[in-house]
Short mmCIF file of C-alpha atoms and ligand atoms in Angstrom, two decimals:
data_model
loop_
_atom_site.label_atom_id
_atom_site.label_comp_id
_atom_site.label_asym_id
_atom_site.label_seq_id
_atom_site.Cartn_x
_atom_site.Cartn_y
_atom_site.Cartn_z
CA MET A 1 22.75 -9.16 5.45
CA ARG A 2 20.80 -6.89 7.73
CA LEU A 3 17.20 -5.87 7.25
CA THR A 4 15.74 -3.12 9.42
CA ILE A 5 11.96 -2.89 9.68
CA LEU A 6 10.58 0.48 10.80
CA GLY A 7 7.15 -0.16 12.24
CA GLY A 8 8.66 -3.43 13.43
CA GLY A 9 5.88 -3.96 15.97
CA GLY A 10 3.33 -3.82 13.14
CA PHE A 11 0.81 -6.54 12.53
CA ARG A 12 2.10 -7.58 9.13
CA VAL A 13 5.74 -8.06 10.20
CA PRO A 14 5.26 -11.85 10.67
CA LEU A 15 4.34 -12.07 6.97
CA VAL A 16 7.74 -10.64 6.10
CA TYR A 17 9.53 -12.87 8.59
CA GLY A 18 7.66 -15.92 7.29
CA ALA A 19 8.88 -15.11 3.77
CA LEU A 20 12.46 -14.69 5.05
CA LEU A 21 12.27 -18.12 6.69
CA THR A 22 11.61 -19.73 3.31
CA ASP A 23 14.73 -18.16 1.79
CA ARG A 24 17.66 -20.55 2.13
CA ALA A 25 19.93 -19.12 -0.56
CA GLU A 26 23.35 -17.55 -0.24
CA GLY A 27 23.16 -13.83 0.50
CA ARG A 28 19.85 -14.08 2.36
CA VAL A 29 18.90 -11.89 5.31
CA THR A 30 20.64 -13.10 8.47
CA ASP A 31 19.72 -10.25 10.85
CA VAL A 32 16.40 -8.53 11.33
CA VAL A 33 16.22 -5.34 13.39
CA LEU A 34 12.73 -4.32 14.42
CA HIS A 35 12.20 -0.68 15.30
CA ASP A 36 9.00 0.67 16.79
CA VAL A 37 8.01 3.60 18.95
CA ASP A 38 5.99 1.19 21.13
CA PRO A 39 7.98 -1.44 23.09
CA ASP A 40 4.82 -3.44 23.90
CA ARG A 41 4.07 -3.94 20.24
CA LEU A 42 7.67 -4.99 19.67
CA SER A 43 7.51 -7.65 22.34
CA ALA A 44 4.17 -9.00 21.09
CA ILE A 45 5.45 -9.31 17.53
CA SER A 46 8.76 -10.77 18.73
CA ARG A 47 6.82 -13.56 20.40
CA VAL A 48 5.07 -14.35 17.11
CA LEU A 49 8.38 -14.38 15.22
CA ALA A 50 10.01 -16.64 17.82
CA GLU A 51 7.19 -19.17 17.36
CA GLN A 52 7.54 -18.93 13.59
CA ALA A 53 11.27 -19.67 13.87
CA THR A 54 10.83 -22.71 16.10
CA GLY A 55 12.57 -25.66 14.49
CA VAL A 56 13.97 -23.64 11.58
CA ALA A 57 17.74 -23.97 11.40
CA ASP A 58 19.59 -20.67 10.87
CA ALA A 59 16.46 -18.56 11.20
CA PRO A 60 17.32 -14.86 10.85
CA ARG A 61 18.29 -13.37 14.19
CA VAL A 62 15.79 -10.84 15.50
CA THR A 63 16.64 -7.84 17.67
CA THR A 64 14.44 -4.94 18.69
CA THR A 65 15.00 -1.29 19.49
CA THR A 66 13.07 1.92 20.05
CA ASP A 67 16.00 4.05 18.84
CA VAL A 68 15.60 4.74 15.14
CA ASP A 69 19.21 5.75 14.54
CA ASP A 70 20.47 2.54 16.14
CA ALA A 71 18.08 0.63 13.94
CA LEU A 72 19.34 2.28 10.77
CA ARG A 73 23.10 2.06 11.31
CA GLY A 74 24.51 -0.89 9.39
CA ALA A 75 21.27 -1.70 7.55
CA ASP A 76 21.51 -3.09 4.03
CA PHE A 77 17.75 -2.84 3.49
CA VAL A 78 15.17 -0.79 5.33
CA PHE A 79 11.48 -1.62 5.17
CA SER A 80 9.47 1.42 6.13
CA ALA A 81 6.08 0.23 7.37
CA ILE A 82 5.04 2.89 9.84
CA ARG A 83 1.54 4.10 10.70
CA VAL A 84 1.67 7.66 12.00
CA GLY A 85 -1.22 8.19 14.42
CA GLY A 86 -1.92 4.46 14.63
CA LEU A 87 -5.26 2.88 13.81
CA GLN A 88 -7.01 5.49 15.94
CA GLY A 89 -5.66 8.03 13.44
CA ARG A 90 -7.04 5.94 10.58
CA ALA A 91 -10.45 5.76 12.21
CA ASP A 92 -10.41 9.54 12.80
CA ASP A 93 -9.50 10.13 9.15
CA GLU A 94 -12.57 8.15 8.12
CA ARG A 95 -14.93 9.70 10.64
CA VAL A 96 -14.09 13.34 9.85
CA ALA A 97 -14.45 12.75 6.11
CA LEU A 98 -17.68 10.78 6.34
CA ALA A 99 -19.19 13.52 8.51
CA GLU A 100 -18.67 15.82 5.51
CA GLY A 101 -20.15 13.23 3.16
CA VAL A 102 -16.85 12.41 1.47
CA LEU A 103 -14.65 9.35 1.45
CA GLY A 104 -12.25 8.74 4.34
CA GLN A 105 -10.35 5.73 3.02
CA GLU A 106 -6.69 5.75 4.10
CA THR A 107 -5.30 6.12 0.57
CA VAL A 108 -8.09 7.62 -1.55
CA GLY A 109 -9.73 11.04 -1.33
CA ALA A 110 -9.89 13.13 1.84
CA GLY A 111 -8.73 10.34 4.15
CA GLY A 112 -5.65 9.73 2.02
CA ILE A 113 -4.79 13.43 2.06
CA ALA A 114 -5.15 13.64 5.86
CA TYR A 115 -3.03 10.53 6.31
CA GLY A 116 -0.47 11.90 3.85
CA LEU A 117 -0.25 15.26 5.62
CA ARG A 118 0.44 13.45 8.87
CA THR A 119 2.88 10.92 7.45
CA VAL A 120 5.03 12.93 5.03
CA PRO A 121 6.96 14.92 7.69
CA VAL A 122 7.80 11.69 9.53
CA ALA A 123 8.76 9.84 6.33
CA VAL A 124 10.98 12.74 5.26
CA ASP A 125 12.72 12.69 8.63
CA ILE A 126 13.36 8.96 8.23
CA ALA A 127 14.67 9.46 4.69
CA ALA A 128 17.09 12.13 5.89
CA ARG A 129 18.33 9.82 8.66
CA VAL A 130 18.85 6.95 6.19
CA ALA A 131 20.76 9.27 3.86
CA ARG A 132 23.03 10.21 6.78
CA LEU A 133 23.40 6.91 8.66
CA ALA A 134 22.98 4.23 6.01
CA PRO A 135 23.64 5.95 2.67
CA ASP A 136 24.10 2.67 0.80
CA ALA A 137 20.91 1.06 2.10
CA TRP A 138 17.89 0.46 -0.11
CA VAL A 139 14.59 1.57 1.33
CA ILE A 140 11.41 -0.31 0.49
CA ASN A 141 8.40 1.78 1.40
CA PHE A 142 5.25 -0.06 2.52
CA THR A 143 3.71 2.98 4.22
CA ASN A 144 0.46 4.27 2.76
CA PRO A 145 -0.44 6.38 0.89
CA ALA A 146 2.45 4.53 -0.74
CA GLY A 147 2.99 6.56 -3.93
CA LEU A 148 2.92 9.91 -2.17
CA VAL A 149 5.12 8.76 0.72
CA THR A 150 7.62 7.19 -1.69
CA GLU A 151 7.79 10.45 -3.64
CA ALA A 152 8.40 12.42 -0.44
CA MET A 153 11.27 10.08 0.51
CA SER A 154 12.71 10.07 -3.02
CA ARG A 155 13.49 13.76 -2.66
CA HIS A 156 16.18 12.68 -0.16
CA LEU A 157 17.00 9.19 -1.36
CA GLY A 158 16.56 9.37 -5.13
CA ASP A 159 16.06 5.95 -6.69
CA ARG A 160 17.20 4.19 -3.49
CA VAL A 161 13.64 4.26 -2.22
CA ILE A 162 11.11 2.04 -3.97
CA GLY A 163 7.42 1.83 -3.03
CA ILE A 164 5.50 -1.42 -3.06
CA CYS A 165 1.89 -2.54 -3.14
CA ASP A 166 0.35 -5.95 -3.70
CA SER A 167 -2.83 -4.77 -5.44
CA PRO A 168 -1.44 -4.71 -9.02
CA VAL A 169 0.20 -8.12 -8.75
CA GLY A 170 -2.98 -9.55 -7.20
CA LEU A 171 -5.03 -8.11 -10.05
CA GLY A 172 -2.63 -9.50 -12.65
CA ARG A 173 -2.74 -12.92 -10.97
CA ARG A 174 -6.54 -12.96 -10.96
CA ILE A 175 -6.80 -11.95 -14.62
CA ALA A 176 -4.23 -14.58 -15.62
CA ARG A 177 -6.10 -17.20 -13.60
CA VAL A 178 -9.46 -16.62 -15.27
CA LEU A 179 -7.77 -16.63 -18.67
CA GLY A 180 -6.04 -19.92 -17.88
CA ALA A 181 -2.61 -18.29 -18.27
CA ASP A 182 0.49 -18.78 -16.13
CA PRO A 183 0.84 -15.51 -14.14
CA GLY A 184 4.61 -16.05 -14.02
CA ARG A 185 4.86 -15.99 -17.81
CA ALA A 186 2.25 -13.37 -18.67
CA TRP A 187 3.17 -9.74 -19.30
CA ILE A 188 0.83 -7.44 -17.39
CA ASP A 189 0.44 -4.09 -19.11
CA TYR A 190 -0.36 -1.97 -16.04
CA VAL A 191 0.32 1.68 -15.31
CA GLY A 192 -0.90 4.58 -13.17
CA LEU A 193 -0.32 5.85 -9.66
CA ASN A 194 -0.50 3.69 -6.53
CA HIS A 195 -4.12 2.53 -6.04
CA LEU A 196 -4.96 4.34 -9.30
CA GLY A 197 -3.87 2.13 -12.18
CA TRP A 198 -5.32 0.07 -15.00
CA VAL A 199 -4.50 -3.24 -16.67
CA ARG A 200 -4.79 -2.54 -20.39
CA GLY A 201 -3.53 -5.87 -21.65
CA LEU A 202 -2.20 -9.28 -20.63
CA ARG A 203 0.16 -10.77 -23.15
CA VAL A 204 1.02 -14.42 -23.39
CA GLU A 205 3.53 -15.43 -26.05
CA GLY A 206 3.06 -12.07 -27.72
CA ARG A 207 -0.74 -12.26 -27.91
CA ASP A 208 -3.00 -9.94 -25.92
CA GLU A 209 -5.54 -12.12 -24.08
CA LEU A 210 -7.45 -9.26 -22.42
CA PRO A 211 -9.94 -8.78 -25.30
CA ARG A 212 -11.01 -12.42 -24.79
CA LEU A 213 -11.79 -11.62 -21.14
CA LEU A 214 -13.62 -8.38 -21.94
CA ALA A 215 -15.78 -10.18 -24.51
CA ASP A 216 -16.92 -12.86 -22.09
CA PRO A 217 -19.47 -11.83 -19.39
CA GLY A 218 -19.11 -15.24 -17.72
CA LEU A 219 -15.36 -14.81 -17.28
CA LEU A 220 -15.81 -11.18 -16.20
CA GLY A 221 -18.17 -12.25 -13.45
CA SER A 222 -15.75 -14.83 -12.14
CA PHE A 223 -13.19 -12.65 -10.33
CA GLU A 224 -13.08 -9.87 -7.77
CA GLU A 225 -12.63 -6.79 -9.99
CA GLY A 226 -15.13 -8.15 -12.52
CA ARG A 227 -17.78 -8.36 -9.82
CA LEU A 228 -16.84 -5.02 -8.23
CA PHE A 229 -17.00 -2.96 -11.42
CA GLY A 230 -19.50 -4.97 -13.46
CA ALA A 231 -18.94 -6.45 -16.92
CA GLU A 232 -20.59 -3.58 -18.74
CA TRP A 233 -18.41 -0.88 -17.19
CA LEU A 234 -15.22 -2.90 -17.76
CA ARG A 235 -16.17 -3.26 -21.39
CA SER A 236 -16.78 0.46 -21.67
CA LEU A 237 -13.36 1.14 -20.18
CA GLY A 238 -11.63 -1.54 -22.24
CA ALA A 239 -9.37 -2.14 -19.25
CA ILE A 240 -9.46 -3.61 -15.74
CA PRO A 241 -8.95 -0.97 -13.05
CA ASN A 242 -7.18 -1.46 -9.74
CA GLU A 243 -9.76 -2.32 -7.07
CA TYR A 244 -9.24 1.10 -5.44
CA LEU A 245 -10.81 2.77 -8.48
CA HIS A 246 -14.08 1.42 -7.17
CA TYR A 247 -14.02 4.44 -4.82
CA TYR A 248 -13.92 6.73 -7.87
CA TYR A 249 -16.28 5.03 -10.31
CA TYR A 250 -18.86 4.23 -7.62
CA ASN A 251 -18.12 7.03 -5.19
CA ARG A 252 -21.70 7.70 -4.10
CA GLU A 253 -22.34 4.06 -3.38
CA THR A 254 -19.10 3.48 -1.49
CA VAL A 255 -19.54 6.62 0.63
CA ARG A 256 -23.07 5.47 1.48
CA ALA A 257 -21.89 1.95 2.33
CA TYR A 258 -19.14 3.31 4.57
CA ARG A 259 -21.55 5.68 6.32
CA GLU A 260 -23.99 2.87 6.97
CA ALA A 261 -21.39 0.40 8.20
CA GLU A 262 -21.44 -0.33 11.91
CA LEU A 263 -17.71 0.37 12.12
CA THR A 264 -15.42 1.93 9.56
CA ARG A 265 -12.46 -0.17 8.43
CA GLY A 266 -10.07 1.78 10.66
CA ALA A 267 -12.32 1.43 13.71
CA PHE A 268 -12.81 -2.28 13.06
CA LEU A 269 -9.06 -2.86 12.74
CA ARG A 270 -8.33 -0.68 15.79
CA GLU A 271 -10.48 -2.95 17.94
CA GLN A 272 -9.44 -6.18 16.29
CA GLN A 273 -5.73 -5.38 16.58
CA ALA A 274 -6.03 -4.14 20.15
CA ARG A 275 -7.48 -7.54 21.06
CA PHE A 276 -4.59 -9.30 19.34
CA TYR A 277 -1.87 -7.21 21.03
CA ASP A 278 -3.53 -7.77 24.39
CA GLU A 279 -3.63 -11.50 23.84
CA ALA A 280 -0.08 -11.70 22.51
CA ARG A 281 1.25 -9.90 25.59
CA ASP A 282 -0.01 -12.68 27.81
CA ALA A 283 2.75 -15.30 28.06
CA ALA A 284 0.13 -18.02 28.43
CA THR A 285 -1.32 -17.55 24.92
CA ALA A 286 0.08 -19.01 21.74
CA ALA A 287 1.01 -15.77 19.95
CA LEU A 288 1.30 -17.25 16.47
CA ALA A 289 -2.13 -18.89 16.63
CA ALA A 290 -3.69 -15.64 17.83
CA TRP A 291 -1.94 -13.79 15.00
CA ASN A 292 -3.12 -16.28 12.39
CA ARG A 293 -6.72 -16.01 13.56
CA THR A 294 -6.61 -12.22 13.53
CA ARG A 295 -5.01 -12.15 10.13
CA ALA A 296 -7.60 -14.50 8.59
CA GLU A 297 -10.40 -12.26 9.84
CA ARG A 298 -8.66 -9.15 8.52
CA GLU A 299 -8.20 -10.70 5.08
CA ALA A 300 -11.77 -11.95 4.87
CA THR A 301 -13.23 -8.51 5.65
CA TYR A 302 -10.94 -6.51 3.33
CA MET A 303 -13.02 -4.05 1.24
CA ALA A 304 -16.19 -5.64 2.59
CA GLU A 305 -18.21 -2.42 2.16
CA ASN A 306 -17.19 -2.13 -1.48
CA ARG A 307 -18.14 -5.72 -2.14
CA GLU A 308 -21.43 -5.18 -0.38
CA ALA A 309 -22.19 -2.02 -2.37
CA ALA A 310 -21.45 -3.92 -5.58
CA GLY A 311 -23.22 -7.13 -4.54
CA ALA A 312 -19.89 -8.87 -5.16
CA GLY A 313 -20.18 -11.49 -2.41
CA GLU A 314 -17.32 -12.99 -0.41
CA ARG A 315 -13.65 -12.93 -1.32
CA GLU A 316 -12.23 -16.00 -2.98
CA ALA A 317 -9.91 -18.29 -1.01
CA ASP A 318 -7.07 -17.69 -3.50
CA ASP A 319 -7.26 -13.93 -2.91
CA LEU A 320 -6.86 -14.15 0.85
CA SER A 321 -3.12 -14.63 0.96
CA GLY A 322 -2.11 -11.02 0.35
CA GLY A 323 1.32 -10.87 -1.20
CA TYR A 324 3.11 -7.80 0.15
CA GLU A 325 5.85 -9.90 1.63
CA LYS A 326 6.37 -11.75 -1.65
CA VAL A 327 6.77 -8.51 -3.59
CA ALA A 328 9.14 -7.15 -0.94
CA LEU A 329 11.24 -10.31 -0.81
CA ALA A 330 11.43 -10.62 -4.61
CA LEU A 331 12.52 -6.99 -4.83
CA MET A 332 15.15 -7.39 -2.12
CA ARG A 333 16.55 -10.55 -3.72
CA ALA A 334 16.69 -8.96 -7.16
CA ILE A 335 18.72 -6.05 -5.80
CA ALA A 336 20.90 -7.92 -3.32
CA ARG A 337 21.75 -10.86 -5.56
CA ASP A 338 21.25 -9.38 -9.01
CA GLU A 339 18.43 -11.85 -9.66
CA ARG A 340 16.83 -10.05 -12.58
CA THR A 341 13.07 -9.90 -12.50
CA THR A 342 10.06 -7.76 -13.40
CA LEU A 343 7.84 -6.28 -10.69
CA ILE A 344 5.16 -3.59 -10.62
CA LEU A 345 6.64 -0.92 -8.33
CA ASN A 346 6.36 2.71 -7.32
CA VAL A 347 9.34 4.54 -8.79
CA ARG A 348 10.18 7.91 -10.33
CA ASN A 349 8.59 8.39 -13.71
CA ARG A 350 11.62 9.51 -15.70
CA SER A 351 10.01 9.66 -19.17
CA THR A 352 7.50 6.80 -18.79
CA LEU A 353 4.29 8.84 -18.78
CA SER A 354 4.86 11.97 -20.85
CA VAL A 355 2.08 13.87 -19.05
CA LEU A 356 4.05 13.77 -15.76
CA ASP A 357 7.47 15.17 -14.90
CA ALA A 358 10.52 12.96 -14.34
CA GLU A 359 10.34 13.09 -10.51
CA ALA A 360 6.70 12.07 -10.17
CA VAL A 361 6.43 8.64 -8.55
CA ILE A 362 4.23 6.31 -10.59
CA GLU A 363 3.28 2.62 -10.39
CA VAL A 364 4.58 0.69 -13.37
CA PRO A 365 6.28 -2.60 -14.32
CA CYS A 366 10.02 -2.33 -13.67
CA LEU A 367 13.04 -4.41 -14.53
CA VAL A 368 14.90 -4.93 -11.28
CA ASP A 369 18.53 -5.91 -10.79
CA ALA A 370 21.48 -4.97 -8.59
CA ASN A 371 21.26 -1.44 -9.97
CA GLY A 372 17.70 -0.95 -8.74
CA ALA A 373 14.31 -0.67 -10.45
CA HIS A 374 14.03 0.60 -14.01
CA PRO A 375 10.54 1.42 -15.32
CA VAL A 376 9.75 -0.09 -18.71
CA ALA A 377 8.26 1.84 -21.60
CA VAL A 378 4.46 1.67 -21.66
CA ASP A 379 1.73 2.91 -23.98
CA PRO A 380 0.14 6.21 -22.94
CA LEU A 381 -3.04 6.11 -20.87
CA PRO A 382 -6.35 7.07 -22.48
CA GLY A 383 -7.66 10.58 -21.78
CA HIS A 384 -10.02 9.66 -18.91
CA ALA A 385 -7.23 7.88 -17.03
CA THR A 386 -4.68 10.60 -17.78
CA GLY A 387 -7.15 13.10 -16.35
CA LEU A 388 -7.44 11.25 -13.06
CA VAL A 389 -3.72 10.55 -12.79
CA CYS A 390 -2.81 14.21 -13.40
CA ALA A 391 -5.48 15.49 -11.00
CA VAL A 392 -4.40 13.16 -8.20
CA LYS A 393 -0.69 13.82 -8.79
CA ALA A 394 -1.43 17.56 -8.55
CA VAL A 395 -3.14 16.90 -5.20
CA GLU A 396 -0.12 14.88 -4.02
CA ARG A 397 2.15 17.78 -4.94
CA GLU A 398 0.02 20.15 -2.83
CA VAL A 399 0.28 17.70 0.09
CA LEU A 400 4.07 17.63 -0.27
CA ALA A 401 4.17 21.43 -0.49
CA ALA A 402 1.93 21.82 2.58
CA ALA A 403 4.07 19.36 4.56
CA GLU A 404 7.18 21.31 3.62
CA SER A 405 5.88 24.84 4.20
CA GLY A 406 3.31 24.14 6.92
CA SER A 407 0.84 26.24 4.95
CA TYR A 408 -2.82 25.89 5.92
CA ALA A 409 -3.91 27.39 2.59
CA THR A 410 -1.88 24.80 0.66
CA ALA A 411 -3.48 22.01 2.69
CA VAL A 412 -6.92 23.39 1.82
CA LYS A 413 -5.86 23.47 -1.83
CA ALA A 414 -4.85 19.80 -1.67
CA PHE A 415 -8.30 18.75 -0.43
CA ALA A 416 -10.20 21.15 -2.70
CA LEU A 417 -8.46 19.96 -5.88
CA HIS A 418 -9.20 16.28 -5.23
CA PRO A 419 -11.78 14.87 -7.68
CA LEU A 420 -13.65 13.24 -4.75
CA VAL A 421 -13.98 16.46 -2.70
CA ASP A 422 -16.75 18.51 -4.21
CA SER A 423 -16.41 21.95 -2.64
CA VAL A 424 -13.78 24.37 -1.39
CA THR A 425 -15.97 24.98 1.67
CA VAL A 426 -15.87 21.28 2.46
CA ALA A 427 -12.10 21.30 1.95
CA ARG A 428 -11.72 24.06 4.56
CA ARG A 429 -13.94 22.22 7.01
CA LEU A 430 -11.90 19.06 6.45
CA VAL A 431 -8.63 20.79 7.28
CA ASP A 432 -10.19 22.28 10.40
CA GLY A 433 -11.74 18.97 11.40
CA TYR A 434 -8.52 17.05 10.90
CA ARG A 435 -6.44 19.66 12.72
CA ALA A 436 -8.82 19.41 15.66
CA VAL A 437 -8.35 15.64 16.05
CA HIS A 438 -4.75 15.08 14.95
CA PRO A 439 -1.94 16.58 17.06
CA GLY A 440 0.34 15.64 14.15
CA LEU A 441 -1.31 18.32 12.00
CA ALA A 442 -0.65 21.22 14.38
CA TYR A 443 2.12 22.33 12.01
CA LEU A 444 -0.46 23.61 9.51
CA ARG A 445 -0.84 27.36 9.98
C1 G6P B 1 -4.09 -4.02 0.16
C2 G6P B 1 -3.59 -2.65 -0.18
C3 G6P B 1 -2.71 -2.12 0.91
C4 G6P B 1 -3.38 -2.20 2.26
C5 G6P B 1 -3.82 -3.63 2.51
C6 G6P B 1 -4.53 -3.86 3.83
O1 G6P B 1 -3.06 -4.94 0.10
O2 G6P B 1 -2.90 -2.63 -1.39
O3 G6P B 1 -2.27 -0.82 0.59
O4 G6P B 1 -2.49 -1.79 3.26
O5 G6P B 1 -4.65 -4.05 1.49
O6 G6P B 1 -5.73 -3.20 3.93
P1 G6P B 1 -6.48 -3.17 5.33
O7 G6P B 1 -7.76 -2.46 5.07
O8 G6P B 1 -6.64 -4.57 5.79
O9 G6P B 1 -5.58 -2.38 6.26
MN1 MN B 2 -1.47 -0.90 -1.48
#
């Protein structure tokens, strides 16, 4: 079975390869094709993968290419993990937004819109190529903003593209842990959009355990989201939000923390990753060790400004392992081998949330088997959450429309309608500011 990874020179590719190495079962991935626009990144990551495979019998064969069509032909699965504009683009997204006093995070608010406007045309081009060259392949989208990008690709690929994120599963795991429940056996009642969802219940043997957590300030203070949002606010909500909702509920504080930080997240990662790729190019360095060091630092500093703004302290050791690759591998196995499972994924709504149309991509628990991912029925969201979900989905639709038409006015509308952008004047300045720094936005006229 052949897996093609677009963005194959990306930093997190060794996580995926590491997960593949643990899979010994019949029907596993035997060939990995890495595609990247940058051959230097491909060779650096190839060195890491070769070290990972040392001593592993029948490790999946790795090949690399800079030709996207070659990479796609013959693929059974395609992981799309691209970063249009690179980390410099991410840092620019943050800088332009913060200069206007609004959030520049890569998936939330103005930064997410800028990144989406840049990424959607590229993702759509990839989707069209997959539809032509590998029509039976399944595409797993890792690229942020993941919900929006998955929706853009689904217009060409239908239900053959599925978006993934590890935040919901991480949240479910943490809640289960503090409640003393087995995360593998608990039902996590989660729904929303990517980076905009809420856990409303956690059922074990038919009983909802979440009220026990919400009633206990000690338990609430003992995990990441509890410390980020504060026990009182979680009790008011009656739910545990995805960590990315911290940018909404504490917007002023997070914008201030990001403005005061020495480096934004994008700028920090740009420098950190540049050091790694430099090191890994040098044949004298142990590439895997350098990668592990870099990764540990990246994990430890994840959402550091939010934790600082909330006084939440350091991340816990158990939360440092990420989990993207586990979600991706579980999804691929379920589809390829009909191993039925339940995963929280980004898929088309159908009739799951009645306030959205059938084509809107949402993040929801899905039953997965050889036929793909099927969203399960969930209770409706409360009014405050419905309001945010509908507002942000409307923004996403303007981004998709602007990417399709190239309309400047539609791009302004996307920014102006976002709940975290507080003025149409600011929205116009954001479009102008982003157009000035991103060649990839020259299409907006
Ligand atoms: C979480 C999010 C991802 C994000 C990742 C890395 O897992 O769900 O969407 O890509 O963190 O964030 P970072 O700031 O390290 O790039
Ligand atoms: Mn994510």
